[in-house]
Amino acid sequence: MPLDVVLFDIQMPTLLPIFAIALIFQILINRILSDIGAYDYIWHPGLFRIALFVITFTVPCFIIYH
């Protein structure tokens, strides 16, 4: 059963707002980790950022579409 969200009379798939929320959450986490200097100890920061975004995007998707 597909789930849709209606926002300002625009019908969109549920994954689009989840993507936007995950993107905002990723920006906040990235800023916090860079402020505390965590990226100095991470081997590949770009790979870590992508993996973190994938996790923050897929967990809500699995919860909603379970």
PDB file of N, CA and C in Angstrom, residues 14-44:
ATOM      1  N   THR A  14       5.880   9.617   0.355  1.00  0.00           N
ATOM      2  CA  THR A  14       6.338   9.795   1.728  1.00  0.00           C
ATOM      3  C   THR A  14       7.855   9.924   1.806  1.00  0.00           C
ATOM      4  N   LEU A  15       8.556   9.341   0.859  1.00  0.00           N
ATOM      5  CA  LEU A  15      10.013   9.376   0.912  1.00  0.00           C
ATOM      6  C   LEU A  15      10.588  10.778   0.725  1.00  0.00           C
ATOM      7  N   LEU A  16       9.870  11.652   0.064  1.00  0.00           N
ATOM      8  CA  LEU A  16      10.381  13.007  -0.165  1.00  0.00           C
ATOM      9  C   LEU A  16      10.507  13.819   1.131  1.00  0.00           C
ATOM     10  N   PRO A  17       9.470  13.876   1.989  1.00  0.00           N
ATOM     11  CA  PRO A  17       9.667  14.580   3.269  1.00  0.00           C
ATOM     12  C   PRO A  17      10.681  13.887   4.177  1.00  0.00           C
ATOM     13  N   ILE A  18      10.729  12.555   4.121  1.00  0.00           N
ATOM     14  CA  ILE A  18      11.721  11.837   4.920  1.00  0.00           C
ATOM     15  C   ILE A  18      13.126  12.201   4.452  1.00  0.00           C
ATOM     16  N   PHE A  19      13.302  12.312   3.139  1.00  0.00           N
ATOM     17  CA  PHE A  19      14.599  12.707   2.586  1.00  0.00           C
ATOM     18  C   PHE A  19      14.985  14.104   3.054  1.00  0.00           C
ATOM     19  N   ALA A  20      14.041  15.028   3.038  1.00  0.00           N
ATOM     20  CA  ALA A  20      14.326  16.401   3.463  1.00  0.00           C
ATOM     21  C   ALA A  20      14.686  16.457   4.946  1.00  0.00           C
ATOM     22  N   ILE A  21      13.964  15.715   5.769  1.00  0.00           N
ATOM     23  CA  ILE A  21      14.258  15.685   7.203  1.00  0.00           C
ATOM     24  C   ILE A  21      15.617  15.047   7.457  1.00  0.00           C
ATOM     25  N   ALA A  22      15.919  13.958   6.745  1.00  0.00           N
ATOM     26  CA  ALA A  22      17.219  13.303   6.900  1.00  0.00           C
ATOM     27  C   ALA A  22      18.350  14.221   6.454  1.00  0.00           C
ATOM     28  N   LEU A  23      18.111  15.016   5.427  1.00  0.00           N
ATOM     29  CA  LEU A  23      19.128  15.957   4.956  1.00  0.00           C
ATOM     30  C   LEU A  23      19.408  17.041   5.999  1.00  0.00           C
ATOM     31  N   ILE A  24      18.363  17.580   6.599  1.00  0.00           N
ATOM     32  CA  ILE A  24      18.539  18.589   7.653  1.00  0.00           C
ATOM     33  C   ILE A  24      19.246  17.985   8.860  1.00  0.00           C
ATOM     34  N   PHE A  25      18.841  16.771   9.236  1.00  0.00           N
ATOM     35  CA  PHE A  25      19.474  16.081  10.355  1.00  0.00           C
ATOM     36  C   PHE A  25      20.948  15.811  10.052  1.00  0.00           C
ATOM     37  N   GLN A  26      21.251  15.452   8.816  1.00  0.00           N
ATOM     38  CA  GLN A  26      22.633  15.201   8.417  1.00  0.00           C
ATOM     39  C   GLN A  26      23.479  16.467   8.508  1.00  0.00           C
ATOM     40  N   ILE A  27      22.928  17.582   8.100  1.00  0.00           N
ATOM     41  CA  ILE A  27      23.660  18.850   8.187  1.00  0.00           C
ATOM     42  C   ILE A  27      23.971  19.188   9.644  1.00  0.00           C
ATOM     43  N   LEU A  28      22.998  18.980  10.526  1.00  0.00           N
ATOM     44  CA  LEU A  28      23.227  19.254  11.950  1.00  0.00           C
ATOM     45  C   LEU A  28      24.283  18.323  12.539  1.00  0.00           C
ATOM     46  N   ILE A  29      24.195  17.032  12.228  1.00  0.00           N
ATOM     47  CA  ILE A  29      25.178  16.075  12.746  1.00  0.00           C
ATOM     48  C   ILE A  29      26.568  16.395  12.200  1.00  0.00           C
ATOM     49  N   ASN A  30      26.637  16.746  10.919  1.00  0.00           N
ATOM     50  CA  ASN A  30      27.922  17.085  10.312  1.00  0.00           C
ATOM     51  C   ASN A  30      28.549  18.295  10.995  1.00  0.00           C
ATOM     52  N   ARG A  31      27.745  19.292  11.284  1.00  0.00           N
ATOM     53  CA  ARG A  31      28.261  20.491  11.948  1.00  0.00           C
ATOM     54  C   ARG A  31      28.746  20.164  13.366  1.00  0.00           C
ATOM     55  N   ILE A  32      27.996  19.346  14.084  1.00  0.00           N
ATOM     56  CA  ILE A  32      28.399  18.976  15.446  1.00  0.00           C
ATOM     57  C   ILE A  32      29.695  18.180  15.428  1.00  0.00           C
ATOM     58  N   LEU A  33      29.781  17.194  14.525  1.00  0.00           N
ATOM     59  CA  LEU A  33      30.987  16.371  14.468  1.00  0.00           C
ATOM     60  C   LEU A  33      32.208  17.169  14.027  1.00  0.00           C
ATOM     61  N   SER A  34      32.018  18.128  13.148  1.00  0.00           N
ATOM     62  CA  SER A  34      33.169  18.938  12.739  1.00  0.00           C
ATOM     63  C   SER A  34      33.583  19.914  13.841  1.00  0.00           C
ATOM     64  N   ASP A  35      32.624  20.397  14.624  1.00  0.00           N
ATOM     65  CA  ASP A  35      32.963  21.309  15.726  1.00  0.00           C
ATOM     66  C   ASP A  35      33.752  20.614  16.828  1.00  0.00           C
ATOM     67  N   ILE A  36      33.420  19.366  17.110  1.00  0.00           N
ATOM     68  CA  ILE A  36      34.142  18.661  18.174  1.00  0.00           C
ATOM     69  C   ILE A  36      35.417  17.990  17.665  1.00  0.00           C
ATOM     70  N   GLY A  37      35.656  18.065  16.359  1.00  0.00           N
ATOM     71  CA  GLY A  37      36.896  17.523  15.804  1.00  0.00           C
ATOM     72  C   GLY A  37      36.881  16.032  15.567  1.00  0.00           C
ATOM     73  N   ALA A  38      35.717  15.454  15.389  1.00  0.00           N
ATOM     74  CA  ALA A  38      35.630  14.009  15.191  1.00  0.00           C
ATOM     75  C   ALA A  38      36.172  13.581  13.836  1.00  0.00           C
ATOM     76  N   TYR A  39      36.141  14.465  12.848  1.00  0.00           N
ATOM     77  CA  TYR A  39      36.610  14.101  11.515  1.00  0.00           C
ATOM     78  C   TYR A  39      38.132  13.978  11.446  1.00  0.00           C
ATOM     79  N   ASP A  40      38.828  14.425  12.473  1.00  0.00           N
ATOM     80  CA  ASP A  40      40.275  14.221  12.529  1.00  0.00           C
ATOM     81  C   ASP A  40      40.618  12.759  12.793  1.00  0.00           C
ATOM     82  N   TYR A  41      39.697  12.026  13.407  1.00  0.00           N
ATOM     83  CA  TYR A  41      39.939  10.636  13.765  1.00  0.00           C
ATOM     84  C   TYR A  41      39.242   9.646  12.836  1.00  0.00           C
ATOM     85  N   ILE A  42      38.475  10.144  11.888  1.00  0.00           N
ATOM     86  CA  ILE A  42      37.756   9.278  10.954  1.00  0.00           C
ATOM     87  C   ILE A  42      38.612   9.115   9.711  1.00  0.00           C
ATOM     88  N   TRP A  43      38.750   7.867   9.254  1.00  0.00           N
ATOM     89  CA  TRP A  43      39.644   7.555   8.147  1.00  0.00           C
ATOM     90  C   TRP A  43      39.230   8.251   6.857  1.00  0.00           C
ATOM     91  N   HIS A  44      37.958   8.170   6.516  1.00  0.00           N
ATOM     92  CA  HIS A  44      37.474   8.738   5.250  1.00  0.00           C
ATOM     93  C   HIS A  44      36.202   9.530   5.541  1.00  0.00           C
TER      94      HIS A  44
END
